[in-house]
GROMACS .gro file of C-alpha atoms in nm:
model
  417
    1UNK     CA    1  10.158  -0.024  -5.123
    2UNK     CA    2  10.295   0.160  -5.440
    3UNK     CA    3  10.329   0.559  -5.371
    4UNK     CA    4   9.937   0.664  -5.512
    5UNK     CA    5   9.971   0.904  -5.833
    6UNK     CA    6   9.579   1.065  -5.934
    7UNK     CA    7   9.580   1.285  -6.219
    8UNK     CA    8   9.519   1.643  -6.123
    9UNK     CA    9   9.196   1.834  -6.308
   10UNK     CA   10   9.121   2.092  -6.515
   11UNK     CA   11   8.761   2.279  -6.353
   12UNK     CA   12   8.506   2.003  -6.465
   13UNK     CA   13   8.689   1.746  -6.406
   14UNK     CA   14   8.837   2.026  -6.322
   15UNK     CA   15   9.027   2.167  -6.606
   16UNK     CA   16   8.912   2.527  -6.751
   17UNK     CA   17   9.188   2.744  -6.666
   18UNK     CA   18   9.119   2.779  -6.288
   19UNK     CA   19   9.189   3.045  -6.099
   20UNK     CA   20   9.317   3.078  -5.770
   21UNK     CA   21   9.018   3.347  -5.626
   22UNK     CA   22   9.235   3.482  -5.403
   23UNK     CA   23   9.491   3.623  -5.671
   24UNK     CA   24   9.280   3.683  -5.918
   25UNK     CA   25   8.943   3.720  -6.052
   26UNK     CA   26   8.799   3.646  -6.378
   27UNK     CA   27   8.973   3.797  -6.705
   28UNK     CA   28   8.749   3.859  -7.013
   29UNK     CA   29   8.922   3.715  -7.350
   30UNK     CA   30   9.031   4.036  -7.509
   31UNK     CA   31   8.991   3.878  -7.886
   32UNK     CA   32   8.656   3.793  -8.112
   33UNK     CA   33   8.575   3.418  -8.018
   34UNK     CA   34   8.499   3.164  -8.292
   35UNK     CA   35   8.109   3.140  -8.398
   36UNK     CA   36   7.897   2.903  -8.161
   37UNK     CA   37   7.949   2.576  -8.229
   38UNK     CA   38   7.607   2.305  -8.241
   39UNK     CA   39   7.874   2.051  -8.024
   40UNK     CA   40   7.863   2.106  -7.639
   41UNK     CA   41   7.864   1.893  -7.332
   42UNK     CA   42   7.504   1.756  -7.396
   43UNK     CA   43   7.587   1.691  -7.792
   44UNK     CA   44   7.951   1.604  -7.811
   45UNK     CA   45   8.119   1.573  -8.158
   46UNK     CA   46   8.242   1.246  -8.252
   47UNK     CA   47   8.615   1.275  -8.378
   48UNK     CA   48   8.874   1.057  -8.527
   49UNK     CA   49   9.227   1.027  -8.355
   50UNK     CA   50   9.485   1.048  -8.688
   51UNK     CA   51   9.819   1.072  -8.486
   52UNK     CA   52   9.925   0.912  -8.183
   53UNK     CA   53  10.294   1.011  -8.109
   54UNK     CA   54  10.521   0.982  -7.776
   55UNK     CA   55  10.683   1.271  -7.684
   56UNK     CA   56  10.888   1.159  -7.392
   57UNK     CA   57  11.150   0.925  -7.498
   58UNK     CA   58  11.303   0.561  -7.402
   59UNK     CA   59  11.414   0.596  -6.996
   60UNK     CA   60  11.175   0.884  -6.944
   61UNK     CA   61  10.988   0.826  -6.558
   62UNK     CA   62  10.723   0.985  -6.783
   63UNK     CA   63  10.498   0.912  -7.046
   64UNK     CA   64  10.350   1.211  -7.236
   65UNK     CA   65  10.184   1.189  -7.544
   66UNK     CA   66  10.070   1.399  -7.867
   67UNK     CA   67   9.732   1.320  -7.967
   68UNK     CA   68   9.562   1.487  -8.283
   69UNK     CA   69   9.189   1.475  -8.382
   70UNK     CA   70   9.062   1.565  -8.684
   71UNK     CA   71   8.773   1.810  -8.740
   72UNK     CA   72   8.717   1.782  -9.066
   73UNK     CA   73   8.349   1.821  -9.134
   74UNK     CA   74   8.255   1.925  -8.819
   75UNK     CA   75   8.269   2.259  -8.815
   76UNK     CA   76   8.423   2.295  -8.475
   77UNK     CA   77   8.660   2.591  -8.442
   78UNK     CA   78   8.911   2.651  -8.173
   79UNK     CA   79   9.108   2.968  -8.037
   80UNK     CA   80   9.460   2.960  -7.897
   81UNK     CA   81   9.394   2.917  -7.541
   82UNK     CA   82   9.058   2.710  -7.526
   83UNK     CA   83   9.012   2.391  -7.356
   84UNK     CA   84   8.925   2.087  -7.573
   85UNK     CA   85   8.646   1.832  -7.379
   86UNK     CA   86   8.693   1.462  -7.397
   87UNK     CA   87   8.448   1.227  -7.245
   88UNK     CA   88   8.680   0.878  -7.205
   89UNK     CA   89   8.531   0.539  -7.151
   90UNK     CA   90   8.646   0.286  -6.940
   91UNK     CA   91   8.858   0.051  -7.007
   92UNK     CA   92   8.708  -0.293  -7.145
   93UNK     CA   93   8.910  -0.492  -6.875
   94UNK     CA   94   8.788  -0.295  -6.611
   95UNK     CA   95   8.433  -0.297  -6.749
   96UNK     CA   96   8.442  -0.725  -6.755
   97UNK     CA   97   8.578  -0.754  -6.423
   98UNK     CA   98   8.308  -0.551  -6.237
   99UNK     CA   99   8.072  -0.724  -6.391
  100UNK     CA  100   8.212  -1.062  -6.297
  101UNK     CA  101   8.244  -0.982  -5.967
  102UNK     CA  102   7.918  -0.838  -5.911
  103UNK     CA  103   7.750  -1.120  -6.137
  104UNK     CA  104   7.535  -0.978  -6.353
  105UNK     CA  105   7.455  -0.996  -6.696
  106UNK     CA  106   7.630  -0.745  -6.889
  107UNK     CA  107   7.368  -0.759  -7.151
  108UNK     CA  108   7.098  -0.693  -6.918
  109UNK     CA  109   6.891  -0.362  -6.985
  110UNK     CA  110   6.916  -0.113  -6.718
  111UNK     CA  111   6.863   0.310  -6.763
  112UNK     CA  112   7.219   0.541  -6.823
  113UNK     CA  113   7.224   0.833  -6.644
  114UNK     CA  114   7.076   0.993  -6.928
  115UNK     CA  115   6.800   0.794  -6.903
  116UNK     CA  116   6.871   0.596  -7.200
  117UNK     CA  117   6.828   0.228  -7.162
  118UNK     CA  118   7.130   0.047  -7.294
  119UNK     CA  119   7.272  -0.280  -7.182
  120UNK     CA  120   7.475  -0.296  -6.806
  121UNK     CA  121   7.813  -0.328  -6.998
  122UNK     CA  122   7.760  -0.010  -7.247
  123UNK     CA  123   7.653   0.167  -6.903
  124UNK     CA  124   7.947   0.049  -6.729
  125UNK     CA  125   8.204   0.169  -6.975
  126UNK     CA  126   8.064   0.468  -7.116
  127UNK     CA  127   7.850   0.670  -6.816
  128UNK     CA  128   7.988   0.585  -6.510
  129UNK     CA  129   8.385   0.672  -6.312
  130UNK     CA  130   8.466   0.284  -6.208
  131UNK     CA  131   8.843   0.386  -6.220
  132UNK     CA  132   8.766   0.591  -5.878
  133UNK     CA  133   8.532   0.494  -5.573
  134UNK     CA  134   8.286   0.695  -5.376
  135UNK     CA  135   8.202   0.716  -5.054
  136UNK     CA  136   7.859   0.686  -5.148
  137UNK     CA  137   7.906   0.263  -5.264
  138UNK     CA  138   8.008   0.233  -4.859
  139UNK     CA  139   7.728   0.338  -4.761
  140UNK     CA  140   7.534   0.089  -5.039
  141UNK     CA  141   7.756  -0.218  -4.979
  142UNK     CA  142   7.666  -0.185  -4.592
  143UNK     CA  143   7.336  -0.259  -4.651
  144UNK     CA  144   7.361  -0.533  -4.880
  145UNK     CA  145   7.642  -0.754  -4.645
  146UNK     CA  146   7.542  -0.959  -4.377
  147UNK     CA  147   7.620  -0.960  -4.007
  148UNK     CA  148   8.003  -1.058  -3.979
  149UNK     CA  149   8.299  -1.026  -4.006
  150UNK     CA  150   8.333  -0.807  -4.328
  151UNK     CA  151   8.026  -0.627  -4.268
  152UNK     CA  152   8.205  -0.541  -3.890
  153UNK     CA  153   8.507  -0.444  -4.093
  154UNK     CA  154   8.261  -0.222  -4.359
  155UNK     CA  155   8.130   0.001  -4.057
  156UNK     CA  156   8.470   0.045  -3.878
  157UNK     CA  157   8.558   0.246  -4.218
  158UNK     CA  158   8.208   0.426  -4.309
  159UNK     CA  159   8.166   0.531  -3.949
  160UNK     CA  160   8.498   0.733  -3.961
  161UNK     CA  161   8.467   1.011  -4.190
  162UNK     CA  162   8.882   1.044  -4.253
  163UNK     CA  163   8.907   0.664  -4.279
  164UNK     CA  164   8.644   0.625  -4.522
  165UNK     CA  165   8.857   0.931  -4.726
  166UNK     CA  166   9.132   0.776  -4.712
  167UNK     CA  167   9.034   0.425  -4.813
  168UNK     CA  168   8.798   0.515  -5.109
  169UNK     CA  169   9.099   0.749  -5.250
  170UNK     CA  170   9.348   0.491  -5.346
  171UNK     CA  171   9.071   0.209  -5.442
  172UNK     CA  172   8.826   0.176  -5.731
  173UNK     CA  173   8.527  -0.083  -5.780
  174UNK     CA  174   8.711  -0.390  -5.835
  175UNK     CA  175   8.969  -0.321  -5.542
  176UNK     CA  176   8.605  -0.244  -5.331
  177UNK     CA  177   8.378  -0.566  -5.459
  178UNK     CA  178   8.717  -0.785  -5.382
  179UNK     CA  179   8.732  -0.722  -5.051
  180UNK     CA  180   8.374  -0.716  -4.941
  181UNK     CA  181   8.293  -1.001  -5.149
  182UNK     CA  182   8.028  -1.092  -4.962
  183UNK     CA  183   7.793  -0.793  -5.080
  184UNK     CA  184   7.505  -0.857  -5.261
  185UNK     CA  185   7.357  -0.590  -5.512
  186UNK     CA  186   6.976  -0.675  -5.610
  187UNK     CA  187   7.024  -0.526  -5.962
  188UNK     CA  188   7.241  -0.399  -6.200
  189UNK     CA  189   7.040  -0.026  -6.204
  190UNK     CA  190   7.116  -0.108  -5.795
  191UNK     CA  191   7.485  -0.089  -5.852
  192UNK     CA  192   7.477   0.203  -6.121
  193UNK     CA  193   7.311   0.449  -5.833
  194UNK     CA  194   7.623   0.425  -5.627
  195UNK     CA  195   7.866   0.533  -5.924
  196UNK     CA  196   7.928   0.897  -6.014
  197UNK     CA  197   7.883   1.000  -6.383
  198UNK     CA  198   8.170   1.048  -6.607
  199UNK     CA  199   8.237   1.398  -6.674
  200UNK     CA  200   8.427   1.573  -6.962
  201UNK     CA  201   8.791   1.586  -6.920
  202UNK     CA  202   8.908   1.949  -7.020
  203UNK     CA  203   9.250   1.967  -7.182
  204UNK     CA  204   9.469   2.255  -7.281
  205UNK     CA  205   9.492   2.302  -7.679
  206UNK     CA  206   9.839   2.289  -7.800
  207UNK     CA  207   9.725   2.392  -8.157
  208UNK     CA  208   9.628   2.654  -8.401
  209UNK     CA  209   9.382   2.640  -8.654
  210UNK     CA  210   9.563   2.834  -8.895
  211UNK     CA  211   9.870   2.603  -8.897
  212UNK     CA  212   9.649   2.282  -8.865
  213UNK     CA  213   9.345   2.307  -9.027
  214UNK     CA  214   9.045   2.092  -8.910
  215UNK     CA  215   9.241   1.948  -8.611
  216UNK     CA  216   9.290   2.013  -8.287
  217UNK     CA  217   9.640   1.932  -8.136
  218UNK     CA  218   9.658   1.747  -7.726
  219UNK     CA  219   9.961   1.766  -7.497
  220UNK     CA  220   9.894   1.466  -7.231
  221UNK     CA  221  10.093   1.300  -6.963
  222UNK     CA  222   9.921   0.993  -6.940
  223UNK     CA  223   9.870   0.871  -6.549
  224UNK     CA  224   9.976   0.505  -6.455
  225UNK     CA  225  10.028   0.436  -6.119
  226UNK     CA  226   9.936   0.095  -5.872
  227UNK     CA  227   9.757   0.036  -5.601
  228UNK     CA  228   9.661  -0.236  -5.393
  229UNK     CA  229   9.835  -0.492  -5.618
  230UNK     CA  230   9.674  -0.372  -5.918
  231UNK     CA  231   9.815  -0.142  -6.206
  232UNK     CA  232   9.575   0.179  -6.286
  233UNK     CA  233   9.573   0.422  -6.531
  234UNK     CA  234   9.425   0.789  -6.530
  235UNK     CA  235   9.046   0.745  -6.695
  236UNK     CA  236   9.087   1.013  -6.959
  237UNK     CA  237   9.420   0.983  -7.011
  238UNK     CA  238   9.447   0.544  -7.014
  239UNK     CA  239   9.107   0.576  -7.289
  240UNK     CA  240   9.343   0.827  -7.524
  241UNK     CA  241   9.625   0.618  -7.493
  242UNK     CA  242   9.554   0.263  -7.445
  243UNK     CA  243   9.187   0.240  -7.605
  244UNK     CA  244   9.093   0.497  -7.891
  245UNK     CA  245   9.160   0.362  -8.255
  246UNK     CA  246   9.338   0.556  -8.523
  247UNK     CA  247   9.054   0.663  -8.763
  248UNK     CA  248   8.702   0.586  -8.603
  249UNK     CA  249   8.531   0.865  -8.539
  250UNK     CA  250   8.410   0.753  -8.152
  251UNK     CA  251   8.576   1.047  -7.935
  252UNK     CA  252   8.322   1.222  -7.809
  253UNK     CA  253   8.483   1.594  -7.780
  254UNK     CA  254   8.350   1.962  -7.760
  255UNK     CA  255   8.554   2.290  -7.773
  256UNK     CA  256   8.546   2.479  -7.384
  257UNK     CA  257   8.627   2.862  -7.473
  258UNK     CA  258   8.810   3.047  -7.261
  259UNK     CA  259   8.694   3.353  -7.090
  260UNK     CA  260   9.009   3.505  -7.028
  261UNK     CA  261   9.356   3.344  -7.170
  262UNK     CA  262   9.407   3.480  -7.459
  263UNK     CA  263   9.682   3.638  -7.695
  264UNK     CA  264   9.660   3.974  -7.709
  265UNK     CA  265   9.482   4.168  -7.984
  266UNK     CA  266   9.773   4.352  -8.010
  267UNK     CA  267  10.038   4.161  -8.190
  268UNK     CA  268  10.284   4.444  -8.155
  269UNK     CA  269  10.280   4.320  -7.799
  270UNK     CA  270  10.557   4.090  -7.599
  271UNK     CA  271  10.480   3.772  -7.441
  272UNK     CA  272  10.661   3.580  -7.176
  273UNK     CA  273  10.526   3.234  -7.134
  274UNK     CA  274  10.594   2.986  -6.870
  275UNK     CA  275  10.515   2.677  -6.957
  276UNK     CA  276  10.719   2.385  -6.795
  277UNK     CA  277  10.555   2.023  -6.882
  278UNK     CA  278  10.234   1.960  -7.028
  279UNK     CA  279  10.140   2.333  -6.938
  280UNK     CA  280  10.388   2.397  -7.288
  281UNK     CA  281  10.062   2.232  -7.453
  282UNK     CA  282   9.862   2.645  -7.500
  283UNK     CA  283  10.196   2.863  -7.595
  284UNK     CA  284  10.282   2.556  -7.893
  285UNK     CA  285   9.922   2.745  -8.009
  286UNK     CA  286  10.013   3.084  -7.956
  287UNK     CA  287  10.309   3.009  -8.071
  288UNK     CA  288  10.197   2.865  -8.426
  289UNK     CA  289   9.941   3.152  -8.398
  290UNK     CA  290  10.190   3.405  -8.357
  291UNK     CA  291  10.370   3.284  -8.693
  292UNK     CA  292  10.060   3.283  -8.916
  293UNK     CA  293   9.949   3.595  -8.812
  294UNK     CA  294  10.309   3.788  -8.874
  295UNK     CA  295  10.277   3.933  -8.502
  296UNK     CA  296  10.591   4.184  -8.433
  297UNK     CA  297  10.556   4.126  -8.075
  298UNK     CA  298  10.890   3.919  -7.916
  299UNK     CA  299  10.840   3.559  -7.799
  300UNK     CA  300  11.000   3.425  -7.477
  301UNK     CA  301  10.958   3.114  -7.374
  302UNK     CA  302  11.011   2.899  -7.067
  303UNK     CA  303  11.022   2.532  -7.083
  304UNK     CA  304  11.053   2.297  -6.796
  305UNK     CA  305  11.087   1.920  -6.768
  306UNK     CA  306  11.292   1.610  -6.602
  307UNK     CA  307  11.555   1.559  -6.838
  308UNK     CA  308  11.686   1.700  -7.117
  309UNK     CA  309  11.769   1.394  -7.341
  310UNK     CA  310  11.438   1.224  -7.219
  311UNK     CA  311  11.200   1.493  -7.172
  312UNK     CA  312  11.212   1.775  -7.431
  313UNK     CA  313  10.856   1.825  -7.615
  314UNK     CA  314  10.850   1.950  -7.943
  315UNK     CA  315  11.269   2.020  -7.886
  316UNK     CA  316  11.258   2.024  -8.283
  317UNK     CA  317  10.937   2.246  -8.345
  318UNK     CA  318  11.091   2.478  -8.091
  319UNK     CA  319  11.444   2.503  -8.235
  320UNK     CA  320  11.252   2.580  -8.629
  321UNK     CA  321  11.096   2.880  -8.412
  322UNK     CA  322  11.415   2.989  -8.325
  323UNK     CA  323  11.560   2.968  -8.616
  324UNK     CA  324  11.235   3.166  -8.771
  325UNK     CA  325  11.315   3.428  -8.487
  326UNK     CA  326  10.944   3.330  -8.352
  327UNK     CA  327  11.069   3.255  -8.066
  328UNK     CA  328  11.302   3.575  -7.924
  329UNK     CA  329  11.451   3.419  -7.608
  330UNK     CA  330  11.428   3.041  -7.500
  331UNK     CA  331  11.474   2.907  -7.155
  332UNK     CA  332  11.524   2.593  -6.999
  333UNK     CA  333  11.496   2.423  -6.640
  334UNK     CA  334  11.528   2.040  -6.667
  335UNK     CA  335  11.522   1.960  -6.291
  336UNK     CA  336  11.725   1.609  -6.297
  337UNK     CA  337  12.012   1.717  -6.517
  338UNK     CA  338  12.162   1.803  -6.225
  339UNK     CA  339  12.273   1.775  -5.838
  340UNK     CA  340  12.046   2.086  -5.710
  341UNK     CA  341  11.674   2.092  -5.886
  342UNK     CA  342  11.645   2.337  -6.143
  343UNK     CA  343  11.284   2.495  -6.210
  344UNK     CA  344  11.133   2.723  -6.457
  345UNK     CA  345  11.142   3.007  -6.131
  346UNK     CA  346  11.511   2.962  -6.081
  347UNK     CA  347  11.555   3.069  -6.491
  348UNK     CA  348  11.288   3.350  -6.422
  349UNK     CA  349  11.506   3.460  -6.112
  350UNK     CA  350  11.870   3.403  -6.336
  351UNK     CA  351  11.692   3.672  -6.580
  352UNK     CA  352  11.560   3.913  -6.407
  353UNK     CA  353  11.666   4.226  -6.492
  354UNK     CA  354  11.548   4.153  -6.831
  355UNK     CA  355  11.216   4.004  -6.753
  356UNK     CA  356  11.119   4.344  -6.534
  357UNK     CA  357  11.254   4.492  -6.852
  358UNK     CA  358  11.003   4.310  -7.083
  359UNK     CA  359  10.715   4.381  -6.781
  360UNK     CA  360  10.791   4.730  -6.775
  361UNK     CA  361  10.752   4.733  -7.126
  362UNK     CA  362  10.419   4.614  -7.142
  363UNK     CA  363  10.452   4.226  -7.190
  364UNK     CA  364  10.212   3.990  -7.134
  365UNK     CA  365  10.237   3.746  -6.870
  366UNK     CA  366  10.115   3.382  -6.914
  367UNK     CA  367  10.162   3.067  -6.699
  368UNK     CA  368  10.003   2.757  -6.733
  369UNK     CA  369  10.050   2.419  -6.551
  370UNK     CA  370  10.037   2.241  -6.228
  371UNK     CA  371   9.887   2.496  -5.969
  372UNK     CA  372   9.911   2.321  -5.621
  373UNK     CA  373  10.330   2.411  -5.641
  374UNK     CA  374  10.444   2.550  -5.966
  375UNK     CA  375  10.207   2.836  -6.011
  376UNK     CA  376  10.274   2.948  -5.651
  377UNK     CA  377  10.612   2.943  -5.676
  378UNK     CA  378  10.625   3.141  -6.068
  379UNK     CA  379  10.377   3.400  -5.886
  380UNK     CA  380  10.639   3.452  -5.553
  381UNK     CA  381  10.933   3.477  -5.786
  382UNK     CA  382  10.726   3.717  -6.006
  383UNK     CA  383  10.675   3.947  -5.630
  384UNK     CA  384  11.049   3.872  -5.570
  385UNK     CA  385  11.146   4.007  -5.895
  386UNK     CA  386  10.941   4.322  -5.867
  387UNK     CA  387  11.156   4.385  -5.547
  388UNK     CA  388  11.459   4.319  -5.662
  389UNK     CA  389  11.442   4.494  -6.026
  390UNK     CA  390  11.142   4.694  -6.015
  391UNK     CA  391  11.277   4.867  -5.652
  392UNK     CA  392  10.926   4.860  -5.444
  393UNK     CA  393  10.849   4.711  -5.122
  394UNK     CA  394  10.667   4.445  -5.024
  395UNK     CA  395  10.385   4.510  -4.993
  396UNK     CA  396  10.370   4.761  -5.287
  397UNK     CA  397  10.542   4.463  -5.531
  398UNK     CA  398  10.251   4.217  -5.393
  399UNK     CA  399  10.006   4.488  -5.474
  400UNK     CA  400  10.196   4.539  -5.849
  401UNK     CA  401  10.189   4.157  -5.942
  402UNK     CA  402   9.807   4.076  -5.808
  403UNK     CA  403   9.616   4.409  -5.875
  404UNK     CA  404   9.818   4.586  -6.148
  405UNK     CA  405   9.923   4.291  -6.394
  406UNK     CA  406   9.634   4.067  -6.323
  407UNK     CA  407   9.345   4.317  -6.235
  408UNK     CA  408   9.387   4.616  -6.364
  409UNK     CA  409   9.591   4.587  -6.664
  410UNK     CA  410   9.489   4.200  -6.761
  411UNK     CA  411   9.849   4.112  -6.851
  412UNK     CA  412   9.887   3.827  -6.613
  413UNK     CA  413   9.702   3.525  -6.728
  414UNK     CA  414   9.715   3.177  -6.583
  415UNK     CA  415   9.564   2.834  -6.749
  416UNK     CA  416   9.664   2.638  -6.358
  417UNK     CA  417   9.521   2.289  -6.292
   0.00000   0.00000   0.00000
């Protein structure tokens, strides 16, 4: 079996710049948000995809995509640093061979989960996770398989708690009605009430309004991985890449504000921004924000990725920022370019003298990306520096990076997922 690679979450699903509670608690946004919009979870805008670009290239073990949306005429407005919502759909594939193997008609009628009745195959692919099992459709196929073998095999798994984890982690519905093929649903509506709805998928804008007007910019590494003999693809990220159209407006999207990470009001302020994959998608915005508004502050920027030739985003966009002397200082960590692995907290650790420099100075600190590893190591190397540089202890550098930047003074901000 193929190494298993699920996409990580933002706070629904989880994205909206979590934090870790035990570094840091909420930050308020420290700039005016954009009027209320009428879109929200329960009344989604429909928008139209109008660029679909790859941003890794040819050899890349990635595949990460630019999407853009357009907004025109629906009044949604965005700040650099919010969270844009996307409810996907399943894929049609997936939809047809559920219903095949469970035999029903995928016209039938049955009730959404918003109580709407609409026929089984519109339920299927637009209210319901099928890309990802529960351990709740154990529990329902047990009592519709009869005594034997499979049904033997069924109970082995729901009657061990970290069995039943483990098995329903790696499969979805098809990989699940396959094997216990003897299970017998008594209606479509009997199937939906084992499925989990399909919540909003929050992403990280990589956009300002001010140098796109009426669209909204995405940064996505789309997930493809295999299981079980089967080839999978993240929900979210499969429906933006492998089944939205160019120019129908069908994406059903709303704008998640954020409470805390934000520019700062000041724009005589520094920034430092670490930002190594897709979590480069939030300082692109502050970056084109930055640059409209004519903010004094100094820009630095670290980037992160695989490879160099393979992996750069926006390598062009960036260098024009340079050039413009938007972006002061620029640093680079392409892990594979190399024997020894090279990460953004390595270049953080190569410059710091100057980064305490820019801290001491009253900089901003922003990180955003993958929080099980990368965030904890940025944060350490942030501690280590404020030994090293700053001269304190321990204890009183732990106390400077967790209470004084991110408490007290607000000028720590992580967008972690």
């Amino acid at each position: 079996m193929a190494t298993l690679c699920l996409p990580s979450f933002h706070a629904v699903d989880t994205f909206a710049a979590v934090e870790s509670p035990e570094i840091a608690p909420q930050i308020m946004s420290e700039v005016s948000s954009p009027p209320a919009s009428p879109y929200n979870r329960k009344n989604p805008y429909l928008a139209e995809m109008i660029r679909h670009e790859r941003l890794t290239r040819a050899g890349s073990e990635k595949d990460t995509r630019h999407f853009v949306l357009s907004l025109a005429g629906g009044g949604l407005r965005y700040t650099p640093g919010d969270s844009l919502a996307v409810f996907a759909r399943n894929s049609p594939q997936l939809v047809e061979e559920v219903i095949a193997l469970l035999g029903f008609d995928g016209n039938a009628p049955v009730k959404d989960n918003k109580g709407q009745t609409v026929p089984f195959r519109q339920a299927l692919a637009e209210s319901y996770i099928l890309n990802r099992a529960t351990k709740k459709i154990m529990s329902g196929l047990a009592e519709s398989i009869p005594q034997g073998e499979q049904r033997n095999r069924l109970m082995e798994i729901v009657d061990n708690g970290e069995v039943l984890g483990e098995y329903v982690h790696s499969r979805d519905y098809v990989d699940i009605l396959k094997e216990f093929d003897e299970a017998q649903f008594e209606s479509p509506e009997d199937f939906l009430a084992q499925l989990s709805p399909i919540p909003p998928r929050l992403y990280s804008i990589a956009s300002s309004l001010a140098a796109h007007p009426d669209e909204v910019h995405l940064c996505v590494a789309i997930v493809r991985y295999e299981t079980h003999g089967r080839k999978k693809t993240g929900l979210c990220t499969g429906f933006l890449a492998d089944h939205t159209q160019l120019h129908q407006k069908d994406i059903p999207i709303y704008v998640q504000e954020s409470r805390h990470f934000r520019l700062p009001k000041d724009g005589a302020r520094d920034i430092i921004m670490i930002g190594p994959g897709t979590g480069i998608a939030p300082f692109r915005a502050f970056l084109e924000q930055r640059a409209a508004d004519g903010a004094k502050g100094r820009n630095w920027l670290f980037f992160g990725e695989q490879r160099r030739a393979l992996d750069f985003f926006y390598e062009d966009e960036f260098a024009s920022f340079q050039k413009k002397s938007v972006i002061t200082r620029f640093d680079t960590a392409f892990s594979r370019d190399q024997q020894d692995k090279l990460y953004v907290q390595h270049r953080m650790l190569e410059n710091a003298r100057e980064l305490w420099a820019w801290l001491s100075e009253g900089a901003y600190f922003y990180v955003c990306g993958d929080a099980r590893r990368m965030a904890k190591d940025v944060h350490q190397t942030l501690i280590v520096i404020a030994q090293t540089e700053g001269g304190l202890a321990p204890e009183a550098a732990a106390n400077y990076v967790n209470v004084t930047l991110m408490r007290n003074e607000r000028r720590y901000l992580r967008d972690v997922y």
